[in-house]
mmCIF file of C-alpha atoms and ligand atoms in Angstrom:
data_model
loop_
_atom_site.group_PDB
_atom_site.id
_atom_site.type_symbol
_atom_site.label_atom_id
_atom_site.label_comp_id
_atom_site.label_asym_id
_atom_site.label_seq_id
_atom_site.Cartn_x
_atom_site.Cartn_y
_atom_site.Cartn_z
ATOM 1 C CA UNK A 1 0.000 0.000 0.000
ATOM 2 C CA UNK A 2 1.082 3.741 -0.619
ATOM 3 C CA UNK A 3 1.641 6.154 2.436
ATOM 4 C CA UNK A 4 -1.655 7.526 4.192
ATOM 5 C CA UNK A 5 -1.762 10.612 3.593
ATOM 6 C CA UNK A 6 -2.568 12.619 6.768
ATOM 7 C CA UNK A 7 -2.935 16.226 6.798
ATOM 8 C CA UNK A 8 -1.819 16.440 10.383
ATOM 9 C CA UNK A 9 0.701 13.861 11.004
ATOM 10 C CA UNK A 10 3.248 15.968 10.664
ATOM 11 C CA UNK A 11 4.095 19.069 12.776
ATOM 12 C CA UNK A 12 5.483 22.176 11.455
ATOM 13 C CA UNK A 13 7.480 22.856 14.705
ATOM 14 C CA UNK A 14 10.895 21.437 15.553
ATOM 15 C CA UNK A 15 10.424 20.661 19.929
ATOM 16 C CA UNK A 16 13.517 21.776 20.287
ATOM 17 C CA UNK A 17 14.230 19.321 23.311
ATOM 18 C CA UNK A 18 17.518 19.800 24.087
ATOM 19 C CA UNK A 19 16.370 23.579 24.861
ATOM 20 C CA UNK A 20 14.043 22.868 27.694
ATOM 21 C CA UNK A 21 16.934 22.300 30.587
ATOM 22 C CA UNK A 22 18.692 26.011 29.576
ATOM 23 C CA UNK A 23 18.902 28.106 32.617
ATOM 24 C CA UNK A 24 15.482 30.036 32.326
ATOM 25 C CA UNK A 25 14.773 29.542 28.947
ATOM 26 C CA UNK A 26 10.950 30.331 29.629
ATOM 27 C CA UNK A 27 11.580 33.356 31.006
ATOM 28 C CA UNK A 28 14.262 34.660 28.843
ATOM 29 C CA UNK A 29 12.069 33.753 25.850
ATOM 30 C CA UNK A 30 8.998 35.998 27.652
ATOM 31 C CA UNK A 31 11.282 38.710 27.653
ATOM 32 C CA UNK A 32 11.945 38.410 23.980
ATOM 33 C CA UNK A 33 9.400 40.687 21.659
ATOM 34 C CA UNK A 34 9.679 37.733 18.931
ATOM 35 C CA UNK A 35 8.561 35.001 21.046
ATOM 36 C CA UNK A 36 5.079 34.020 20.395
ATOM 37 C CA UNK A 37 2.488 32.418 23.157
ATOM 38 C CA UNK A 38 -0.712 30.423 22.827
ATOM 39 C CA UNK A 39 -2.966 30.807 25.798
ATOM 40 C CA UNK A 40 -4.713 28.475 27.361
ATOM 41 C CA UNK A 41 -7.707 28.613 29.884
ATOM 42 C CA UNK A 42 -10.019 25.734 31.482
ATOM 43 C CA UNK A 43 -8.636 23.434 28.593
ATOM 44 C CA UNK A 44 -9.289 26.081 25.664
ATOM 45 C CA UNK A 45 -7.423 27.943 23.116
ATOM 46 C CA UNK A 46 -7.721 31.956 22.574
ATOM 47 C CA UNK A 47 -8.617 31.913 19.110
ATOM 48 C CA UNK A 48 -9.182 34.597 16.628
ATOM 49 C CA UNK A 49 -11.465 33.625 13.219
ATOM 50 C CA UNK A 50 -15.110 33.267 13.744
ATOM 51 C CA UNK A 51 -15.851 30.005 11.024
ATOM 52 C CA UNK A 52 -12.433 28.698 11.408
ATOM 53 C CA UNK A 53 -11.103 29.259 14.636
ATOM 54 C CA UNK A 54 -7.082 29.014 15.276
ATOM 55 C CA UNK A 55 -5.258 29.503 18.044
ATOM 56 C CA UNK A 56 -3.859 33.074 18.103
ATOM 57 C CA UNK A 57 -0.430 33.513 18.327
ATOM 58 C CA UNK A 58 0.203 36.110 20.680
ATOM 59 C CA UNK A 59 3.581 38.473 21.539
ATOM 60 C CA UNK A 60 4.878 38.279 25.092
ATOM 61 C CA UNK A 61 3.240 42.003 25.694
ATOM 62 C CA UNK A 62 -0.292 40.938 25.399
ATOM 63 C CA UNK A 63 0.542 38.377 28.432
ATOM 64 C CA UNK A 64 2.167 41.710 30.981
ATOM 65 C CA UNK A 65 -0.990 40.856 33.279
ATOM 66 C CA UNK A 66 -0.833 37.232 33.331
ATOM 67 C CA UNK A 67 -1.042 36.111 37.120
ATOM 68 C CA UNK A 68 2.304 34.609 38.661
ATOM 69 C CA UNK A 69 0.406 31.175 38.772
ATOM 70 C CA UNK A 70 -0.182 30.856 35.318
ATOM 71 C CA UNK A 71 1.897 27.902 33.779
ATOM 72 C CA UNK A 72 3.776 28.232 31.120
ATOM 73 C CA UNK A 73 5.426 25.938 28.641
ATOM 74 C CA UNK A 74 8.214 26.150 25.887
ATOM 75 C CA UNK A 75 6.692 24.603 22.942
ATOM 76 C CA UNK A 76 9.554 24.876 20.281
ATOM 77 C CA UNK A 77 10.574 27.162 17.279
ATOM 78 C CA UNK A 78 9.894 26.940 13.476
ATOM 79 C CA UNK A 79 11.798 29.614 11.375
ATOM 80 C CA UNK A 80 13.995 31.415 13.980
ATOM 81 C CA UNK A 81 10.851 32.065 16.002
ATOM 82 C CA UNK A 82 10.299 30.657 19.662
ATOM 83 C CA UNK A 83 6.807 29.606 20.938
ATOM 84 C CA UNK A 84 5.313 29.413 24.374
ATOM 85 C CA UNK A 85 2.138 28.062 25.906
ATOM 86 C CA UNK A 86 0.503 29.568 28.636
ATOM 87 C CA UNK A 87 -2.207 28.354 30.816
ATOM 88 C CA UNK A 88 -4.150 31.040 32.445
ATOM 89 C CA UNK A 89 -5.472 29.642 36.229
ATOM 90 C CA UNK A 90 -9.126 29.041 36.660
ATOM 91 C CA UNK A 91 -11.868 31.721 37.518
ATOM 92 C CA UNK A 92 -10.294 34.925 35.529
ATOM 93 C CA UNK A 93 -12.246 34.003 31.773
ATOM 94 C CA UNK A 94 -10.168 37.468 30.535
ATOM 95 C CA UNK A 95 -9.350 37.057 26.929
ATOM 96 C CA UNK A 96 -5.705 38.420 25.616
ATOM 97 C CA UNK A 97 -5.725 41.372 23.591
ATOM 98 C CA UNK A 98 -5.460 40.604 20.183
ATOM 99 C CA UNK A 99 -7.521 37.010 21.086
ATOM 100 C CA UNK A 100 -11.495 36.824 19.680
ATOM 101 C CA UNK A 101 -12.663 34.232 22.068
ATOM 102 C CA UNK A 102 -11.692 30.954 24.036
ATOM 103 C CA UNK A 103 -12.414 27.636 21.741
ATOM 104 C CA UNK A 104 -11.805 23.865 22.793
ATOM 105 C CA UNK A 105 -8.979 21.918 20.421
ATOM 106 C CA UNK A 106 -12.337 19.798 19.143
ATOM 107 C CA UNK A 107 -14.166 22.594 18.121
ATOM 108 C CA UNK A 108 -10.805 23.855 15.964
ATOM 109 C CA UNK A 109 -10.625 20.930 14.357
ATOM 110 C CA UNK A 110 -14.023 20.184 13.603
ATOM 111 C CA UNK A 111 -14.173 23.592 12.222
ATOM 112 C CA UNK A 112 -11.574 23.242 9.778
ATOM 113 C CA UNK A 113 -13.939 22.801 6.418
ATOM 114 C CA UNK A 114 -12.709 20.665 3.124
ATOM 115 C CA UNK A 115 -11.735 23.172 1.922
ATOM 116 C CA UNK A 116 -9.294 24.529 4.430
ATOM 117 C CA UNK A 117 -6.009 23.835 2.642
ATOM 118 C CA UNK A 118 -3.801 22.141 5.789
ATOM 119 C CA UNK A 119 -1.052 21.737 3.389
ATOM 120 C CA UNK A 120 -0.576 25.328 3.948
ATOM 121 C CA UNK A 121 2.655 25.520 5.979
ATOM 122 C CA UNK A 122 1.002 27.956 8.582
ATOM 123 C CA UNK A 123 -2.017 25.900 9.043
ATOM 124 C CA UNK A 124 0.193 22.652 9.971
ATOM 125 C CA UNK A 125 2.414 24.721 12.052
ATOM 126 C CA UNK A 126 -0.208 26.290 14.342
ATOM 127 C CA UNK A 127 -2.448 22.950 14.426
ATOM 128 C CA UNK A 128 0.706 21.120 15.548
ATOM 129 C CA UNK A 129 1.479 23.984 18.573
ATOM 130 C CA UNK A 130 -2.423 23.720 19.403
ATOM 131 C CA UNK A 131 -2.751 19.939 19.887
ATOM 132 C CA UNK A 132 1.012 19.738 21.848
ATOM 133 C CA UNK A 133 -0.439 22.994 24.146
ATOM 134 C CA UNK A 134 -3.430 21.285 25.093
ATOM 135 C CA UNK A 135 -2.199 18.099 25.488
ATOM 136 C CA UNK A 136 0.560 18.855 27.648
ATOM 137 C CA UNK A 137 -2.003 21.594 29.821
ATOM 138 C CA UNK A 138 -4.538 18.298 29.911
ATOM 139 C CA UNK A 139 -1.919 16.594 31.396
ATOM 140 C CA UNK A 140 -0.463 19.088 34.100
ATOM 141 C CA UNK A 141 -4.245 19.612 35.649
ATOM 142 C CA UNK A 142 -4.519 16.321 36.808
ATOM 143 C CA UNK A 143 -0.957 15.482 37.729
ATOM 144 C CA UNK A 144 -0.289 18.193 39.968
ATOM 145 C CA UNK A 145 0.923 15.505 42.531
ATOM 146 C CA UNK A 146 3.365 12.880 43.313
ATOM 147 C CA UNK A 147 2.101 9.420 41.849
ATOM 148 C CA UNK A 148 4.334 7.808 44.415
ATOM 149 C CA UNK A 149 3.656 9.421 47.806
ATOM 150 C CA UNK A 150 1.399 12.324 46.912
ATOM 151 C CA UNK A 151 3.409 15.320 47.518
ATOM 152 C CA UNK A 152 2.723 18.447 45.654
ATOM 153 C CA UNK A 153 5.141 18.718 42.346
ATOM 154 C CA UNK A 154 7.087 21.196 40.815
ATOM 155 C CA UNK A 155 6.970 21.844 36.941
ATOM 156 C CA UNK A 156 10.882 21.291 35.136
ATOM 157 C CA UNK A 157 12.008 20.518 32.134
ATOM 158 C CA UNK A 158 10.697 23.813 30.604
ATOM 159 C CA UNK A 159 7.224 22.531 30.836
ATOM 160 C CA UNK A 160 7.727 19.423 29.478
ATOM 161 C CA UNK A 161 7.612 16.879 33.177
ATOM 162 C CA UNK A 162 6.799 17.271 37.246
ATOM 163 C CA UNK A 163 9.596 16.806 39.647
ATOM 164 C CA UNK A 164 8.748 15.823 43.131
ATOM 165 C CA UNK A 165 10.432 17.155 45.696
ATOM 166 C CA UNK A 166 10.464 14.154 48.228
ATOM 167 C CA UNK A 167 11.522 11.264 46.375
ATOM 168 C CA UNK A 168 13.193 13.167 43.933
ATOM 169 C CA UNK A 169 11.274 11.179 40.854
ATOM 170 C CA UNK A 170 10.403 12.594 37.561
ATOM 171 C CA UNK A 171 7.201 12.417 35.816
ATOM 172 C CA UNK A 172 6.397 13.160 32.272
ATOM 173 C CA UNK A 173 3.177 13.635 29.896
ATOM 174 C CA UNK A 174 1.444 10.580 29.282
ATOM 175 C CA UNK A 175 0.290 9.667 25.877
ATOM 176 C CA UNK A 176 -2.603 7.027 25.902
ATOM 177 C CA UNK A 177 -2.419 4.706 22.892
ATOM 178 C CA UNK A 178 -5.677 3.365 21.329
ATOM 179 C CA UNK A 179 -5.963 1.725 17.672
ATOM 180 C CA UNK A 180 -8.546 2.759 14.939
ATOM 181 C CA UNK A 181 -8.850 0.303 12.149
ATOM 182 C CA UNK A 182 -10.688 -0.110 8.638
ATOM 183 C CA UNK A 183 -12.007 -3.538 8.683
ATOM 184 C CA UNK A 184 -11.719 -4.880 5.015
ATOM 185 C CA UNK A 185 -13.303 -8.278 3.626
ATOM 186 C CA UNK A 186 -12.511 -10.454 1.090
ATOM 187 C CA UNK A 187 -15.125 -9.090 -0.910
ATOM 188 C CA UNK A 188 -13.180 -5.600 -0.414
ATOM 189 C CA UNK A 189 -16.310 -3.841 1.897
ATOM 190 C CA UNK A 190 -15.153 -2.055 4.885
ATOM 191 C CA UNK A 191 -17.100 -2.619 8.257
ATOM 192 C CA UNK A 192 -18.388 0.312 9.953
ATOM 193 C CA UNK A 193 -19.616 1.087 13.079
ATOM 194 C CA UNK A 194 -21.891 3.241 14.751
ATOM 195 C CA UNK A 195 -21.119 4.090 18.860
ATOM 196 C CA UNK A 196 -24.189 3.942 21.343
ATOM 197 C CA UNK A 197 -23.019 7.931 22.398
ATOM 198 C CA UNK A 198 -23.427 9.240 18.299
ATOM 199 C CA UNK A 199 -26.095 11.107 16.560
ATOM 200 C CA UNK A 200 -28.848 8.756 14.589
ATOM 201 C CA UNK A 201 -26.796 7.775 10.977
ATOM 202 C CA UNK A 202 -23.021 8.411 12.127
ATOM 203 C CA UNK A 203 -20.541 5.881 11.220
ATOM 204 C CA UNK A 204 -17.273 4.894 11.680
ATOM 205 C CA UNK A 205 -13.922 3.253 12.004
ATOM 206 C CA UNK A 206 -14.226 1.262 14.963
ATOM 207 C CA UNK A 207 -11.636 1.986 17.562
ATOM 208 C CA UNK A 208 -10.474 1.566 21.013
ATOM 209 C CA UNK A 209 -7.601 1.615 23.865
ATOM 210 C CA UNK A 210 -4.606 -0.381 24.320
ATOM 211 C CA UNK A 211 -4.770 -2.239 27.292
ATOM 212 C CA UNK A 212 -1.724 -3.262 29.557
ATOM 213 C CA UNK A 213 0.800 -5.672 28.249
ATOM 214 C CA UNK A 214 -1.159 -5.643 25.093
ATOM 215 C CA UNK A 215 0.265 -5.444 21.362
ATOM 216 C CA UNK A 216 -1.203 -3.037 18.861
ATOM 217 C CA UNK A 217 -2.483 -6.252 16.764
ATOM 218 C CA UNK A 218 -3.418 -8.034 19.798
ATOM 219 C CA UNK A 219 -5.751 -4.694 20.071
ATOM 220 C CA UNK A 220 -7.084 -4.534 16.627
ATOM 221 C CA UNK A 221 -8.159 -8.058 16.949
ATOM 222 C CA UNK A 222 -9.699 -7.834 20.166
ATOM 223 C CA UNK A 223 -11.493 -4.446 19.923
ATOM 224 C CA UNK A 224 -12.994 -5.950 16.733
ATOM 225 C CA UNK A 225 -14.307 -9.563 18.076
ATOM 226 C CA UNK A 226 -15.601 -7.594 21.286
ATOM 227 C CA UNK A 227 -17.968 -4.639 18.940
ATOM 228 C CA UNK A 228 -18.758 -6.676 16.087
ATOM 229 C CA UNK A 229 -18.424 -9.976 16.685
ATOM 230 C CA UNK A 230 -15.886 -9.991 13.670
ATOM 231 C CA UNK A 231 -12.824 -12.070 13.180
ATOM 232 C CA UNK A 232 -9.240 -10.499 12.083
ATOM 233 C CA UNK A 233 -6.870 -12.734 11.117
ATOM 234 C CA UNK A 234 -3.766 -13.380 12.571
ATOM 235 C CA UNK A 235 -1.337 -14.277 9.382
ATOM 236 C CA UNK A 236 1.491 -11.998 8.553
ATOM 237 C CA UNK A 237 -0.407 -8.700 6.892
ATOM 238 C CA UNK A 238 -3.588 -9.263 8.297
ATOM 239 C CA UNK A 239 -3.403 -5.986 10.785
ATOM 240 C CA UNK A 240 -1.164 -3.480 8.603
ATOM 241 C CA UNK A 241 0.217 0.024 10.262
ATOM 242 C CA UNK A 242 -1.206 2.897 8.423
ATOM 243 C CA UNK A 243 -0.378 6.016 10.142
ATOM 244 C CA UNK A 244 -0.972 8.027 13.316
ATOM 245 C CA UNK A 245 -2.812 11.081 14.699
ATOM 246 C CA UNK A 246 -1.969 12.726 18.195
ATOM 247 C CA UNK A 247 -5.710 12.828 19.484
ATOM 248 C CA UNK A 248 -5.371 14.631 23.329
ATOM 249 C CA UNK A 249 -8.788 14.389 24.356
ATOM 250 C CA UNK A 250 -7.520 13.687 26.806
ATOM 251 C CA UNK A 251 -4.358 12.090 26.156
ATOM 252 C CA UNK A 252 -5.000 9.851 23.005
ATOM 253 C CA UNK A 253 -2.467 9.158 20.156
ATOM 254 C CA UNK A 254 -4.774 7.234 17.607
ATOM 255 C CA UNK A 255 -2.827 4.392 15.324
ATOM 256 C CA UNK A 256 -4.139 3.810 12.163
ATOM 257 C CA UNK A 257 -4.337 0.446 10.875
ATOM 258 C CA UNK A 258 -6.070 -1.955 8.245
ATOM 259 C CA UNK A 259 -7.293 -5.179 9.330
ATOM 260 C CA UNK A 260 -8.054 -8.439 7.076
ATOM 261 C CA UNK A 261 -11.472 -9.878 8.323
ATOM 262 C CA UNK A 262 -11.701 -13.724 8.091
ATOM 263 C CA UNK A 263 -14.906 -14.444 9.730
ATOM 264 C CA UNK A 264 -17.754 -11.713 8.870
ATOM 265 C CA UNK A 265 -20.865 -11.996 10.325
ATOM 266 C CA UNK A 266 -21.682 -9.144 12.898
ATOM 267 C CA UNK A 267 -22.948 -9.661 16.473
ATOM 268 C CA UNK A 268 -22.457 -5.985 18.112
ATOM 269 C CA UNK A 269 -22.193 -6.092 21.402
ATOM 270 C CA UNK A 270 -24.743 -3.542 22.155
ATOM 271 C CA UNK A 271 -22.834 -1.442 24.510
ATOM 272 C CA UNK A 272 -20.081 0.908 23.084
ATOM 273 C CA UNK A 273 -21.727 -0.242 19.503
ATOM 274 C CA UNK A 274 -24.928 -0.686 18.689
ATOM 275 C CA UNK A 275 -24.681 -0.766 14.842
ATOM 276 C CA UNK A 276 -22.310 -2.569 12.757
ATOM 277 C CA UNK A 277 -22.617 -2.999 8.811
ATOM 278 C CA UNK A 278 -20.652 -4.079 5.647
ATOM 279 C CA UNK A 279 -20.194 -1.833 2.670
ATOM 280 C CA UNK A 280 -19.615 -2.020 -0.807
ATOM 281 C CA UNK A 281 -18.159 1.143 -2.353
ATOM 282 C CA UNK A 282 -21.062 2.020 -3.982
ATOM 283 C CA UNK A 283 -23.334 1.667 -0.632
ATOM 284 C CA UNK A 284 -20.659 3.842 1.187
ATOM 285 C CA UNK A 285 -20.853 6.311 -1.376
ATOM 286 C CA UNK A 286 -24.400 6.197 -2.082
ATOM 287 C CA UNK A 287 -25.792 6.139 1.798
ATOM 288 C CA UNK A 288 -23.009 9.195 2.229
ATOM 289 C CA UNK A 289 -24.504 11.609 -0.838
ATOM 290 C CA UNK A 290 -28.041 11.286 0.371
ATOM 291 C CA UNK A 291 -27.145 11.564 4.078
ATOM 292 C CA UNK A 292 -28.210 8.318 5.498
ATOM 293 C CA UNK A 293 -25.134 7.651 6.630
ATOM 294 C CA UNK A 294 -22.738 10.868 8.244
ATOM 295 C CA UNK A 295 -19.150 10.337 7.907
ATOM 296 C CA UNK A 296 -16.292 11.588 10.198
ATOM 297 C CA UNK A 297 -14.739 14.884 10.251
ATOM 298 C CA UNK A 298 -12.536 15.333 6.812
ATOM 299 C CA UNK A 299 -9.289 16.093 9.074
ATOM 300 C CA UNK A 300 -9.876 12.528 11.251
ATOM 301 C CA UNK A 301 -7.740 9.485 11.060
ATOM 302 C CA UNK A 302 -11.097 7.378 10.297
ATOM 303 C CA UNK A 303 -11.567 9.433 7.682
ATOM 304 C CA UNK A 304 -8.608 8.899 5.487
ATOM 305 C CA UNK A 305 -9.084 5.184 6.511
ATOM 306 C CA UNK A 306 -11.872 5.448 4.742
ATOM 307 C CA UNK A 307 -11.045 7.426 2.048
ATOM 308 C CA UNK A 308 -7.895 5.151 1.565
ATOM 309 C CA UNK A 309 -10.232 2.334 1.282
ATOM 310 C CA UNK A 310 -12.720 3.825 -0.931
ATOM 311 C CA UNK A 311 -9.980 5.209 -3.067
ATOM 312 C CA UNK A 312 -10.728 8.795 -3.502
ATOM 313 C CA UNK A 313 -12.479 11.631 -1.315
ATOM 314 C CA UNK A 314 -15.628 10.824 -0.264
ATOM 315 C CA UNK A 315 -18.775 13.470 -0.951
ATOM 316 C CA UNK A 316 -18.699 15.907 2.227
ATOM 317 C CA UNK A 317 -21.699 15.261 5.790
HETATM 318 ZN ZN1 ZN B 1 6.958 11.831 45.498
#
C-alpha cells in the first residue's frame, strides 16, 4: 500500500528538546518581543477567526498581566521564532488582547472545512502547537501531585515533566495509545460502526484503547471480536500500520491500521456499539450523498481510513 496521507501527522514545529533544561529559557524567551504564546484557559485555546477558529499567536506584551500562577510551557521554534504556551489559572475568563474568544482543540478541528487547505505551511504549524499545548495543559491539571507518595510537584524541564520534591522522581506527559482500524473483507467492503453515544446515521472506524501488556495487533483483533463480533486474522499482513494522529482528548495518540477480516458476520455487542454494517463502495458512497449515513470529520484518522479504502475523497456530511 502507498503512504496515508494525513494532513496532520506531521508538525510544522521542531520541539527543540535539548532547549528545555537552559537556565530560564521560559523566562528569557517571555522577555523576547519575537517570542510568540498560545494561551490556554479551562482546557481552551484563545482563538481569533469566527468560522475557522485558530489559536492566536500572541507576543509576550499581550501576556504583561498574566497572574504569577499561570503555567507556562516552551513549545519549540519553526523559522527562527520561539513559541510558548501559557495556561491562564481558573476563575479569571479574561481574553488576551489581540484574542477573539476561548475555543476547545475539538471545536478547531471540527471547524476546519474541506476546503481549508492544511497543506498550507502555517495551518500545519499552528495545528501542531495547538494539539502539543493542550495536550501537555490536559496533562499538568490532573498530575499536579506525586504518583508515588502524593506530595505536591514542581513543573521542570521547561514545561515538558513534574519533579517531586520528596523522592526526587520525575514524571512526564502521558500519551494514551488506542488503535482505529478499517475492517476490510474479502469481498473488499469495509465494516463500519456506529457508537451507542453518536447522533442517529453516524458511522465509523471502529476503535479503542490499548490495554496493559497488550500489542497493537493483539488490540485490533480484540477491539474488533468484542464490537462486532468480527474475526481479524492473525497471518502476517492481516493488521497493517497505516499512520498516526496525536488525538489529546484527553491524552489519546490514535494508530491507524487496516485489518483483514476472516470471519464476517456481525454480532455488536450492544454497549459501546450498537450498529455494525458491511459496505460495498457504492453503498458507502451512495448512503453518504443522500445523508443516510454521516461520515467523520474530513481532518480525522477514520476518515482517510476510509477514504484510503474507498480510493478517492468521499462526498462531504
Ligand atoms: Zn513523590
Amino acid at each position: 500500500m502507498h503512504p496515508l496521507e494525513l494532513p496532520f501527522s506531521r508538525a510544522g514545529h521542531d520541539r527543540a528538546a535539548h532547549r528545555r533544561t537552559e537556565p530560564d529559557l521560559v523566562g528569557r524567551l517571555r522577555a523576547d518581543p519575537s517570542t510568540r504564546v498560545l494561551a490556554l484557559h479551562g482546557g481552551r485555546l484563545a482563538v481569533v477567526g469566527q468560522e475557522i477558529p485558530r489559536a492566536t499567536l500572541l507576543p509576550p506584551a499581550a501576556l504583561l498581566d498574566a497572574p504569577v500562577d499561570a503555567s507556562w510551557a516552551f513549545l519549540g521554534e519553526a523559522d527562527g521564532t520561539a513559541y510558548l504556551s501559557v495556561v491562564l489559572p481558573d476563575g479569571d475568563e479574561t481574553l488576551p488582547p489581540g484574542a477573539a474568544a476561548w475555543a476547545g482543540l475539538r471545536q478547531i478541528v471540527l471547524g476546519q472545512s474541506g476546503a481549508l487547505a492544511a497543506a498550507e505551511p502555517d495551518v500545519v504549524l499552528v495545528h501542531g502547537l495547538s494539539v502539543a499545548a493542550v495536550a501537555l495543559a490536559g496533562w499538568h491539571s490532573t498530575h499536579r501531585r506525586c504518583g508515588r507518595c502524593g506530595e505536591p510537584t514542581a513543573v521542570v524541564q521547561a514545561g515538558w515533566a513534574r519533579h517531586c520534591p520528596v523522592d526526587e522522581r520525575e514524571t512526564y506527559p502521558r500519551t494514551d495509545p488506542a488503535v482505529i482500524m478499517a475492517v476490510v473483507d474479502d469481498a473488499d467492503r469495509i465494516l463500519l460502526g456506529h457508537a451507542a453515544t453518536w447522533p442517529a446515521g453516524r458511522f465509523s472506524t471502529l476503535a479503542g484503547f490499548v490495554e496493559a501488556g497488550e500489542a497493537l495487533e493483539d488490540t485490533v483483533r480484540r477491539e474488533v471480536a468484542e464490537e462486532t463480533g468480527v474475526v481479524v486474522g492473525t497471518s502476517p499482513g492481516d493488521v497493517v500500520y497505516r499512520g498516526s494522529q496525536a488525538w489529546p482528548f484527553p491524552a489519546s495518540l490514535m494508530l491507524g491500521f487496516r485489518a483483514r477480516a476472516v470471519a464476517t458476520a456481525v454480532q455488536t455487542d450492544d454497549e459501546e456499539v450498537t450498529d455494525a454494517r458491511w459496505f460495498t463502495r457504492d453503498e458507502l458512497a451512495a448512503a453518504a450523498a443522500s445523508g443516510e449515513v454521516g461520515l467523520p470529520g474530513r481532518h480525522s484518522i477514520a476518515r482517510a481510513l476510509i477514504e484510503e479504502w474507498f480510493g478517492r475523497e468521499l462526498p462531504a456530511r
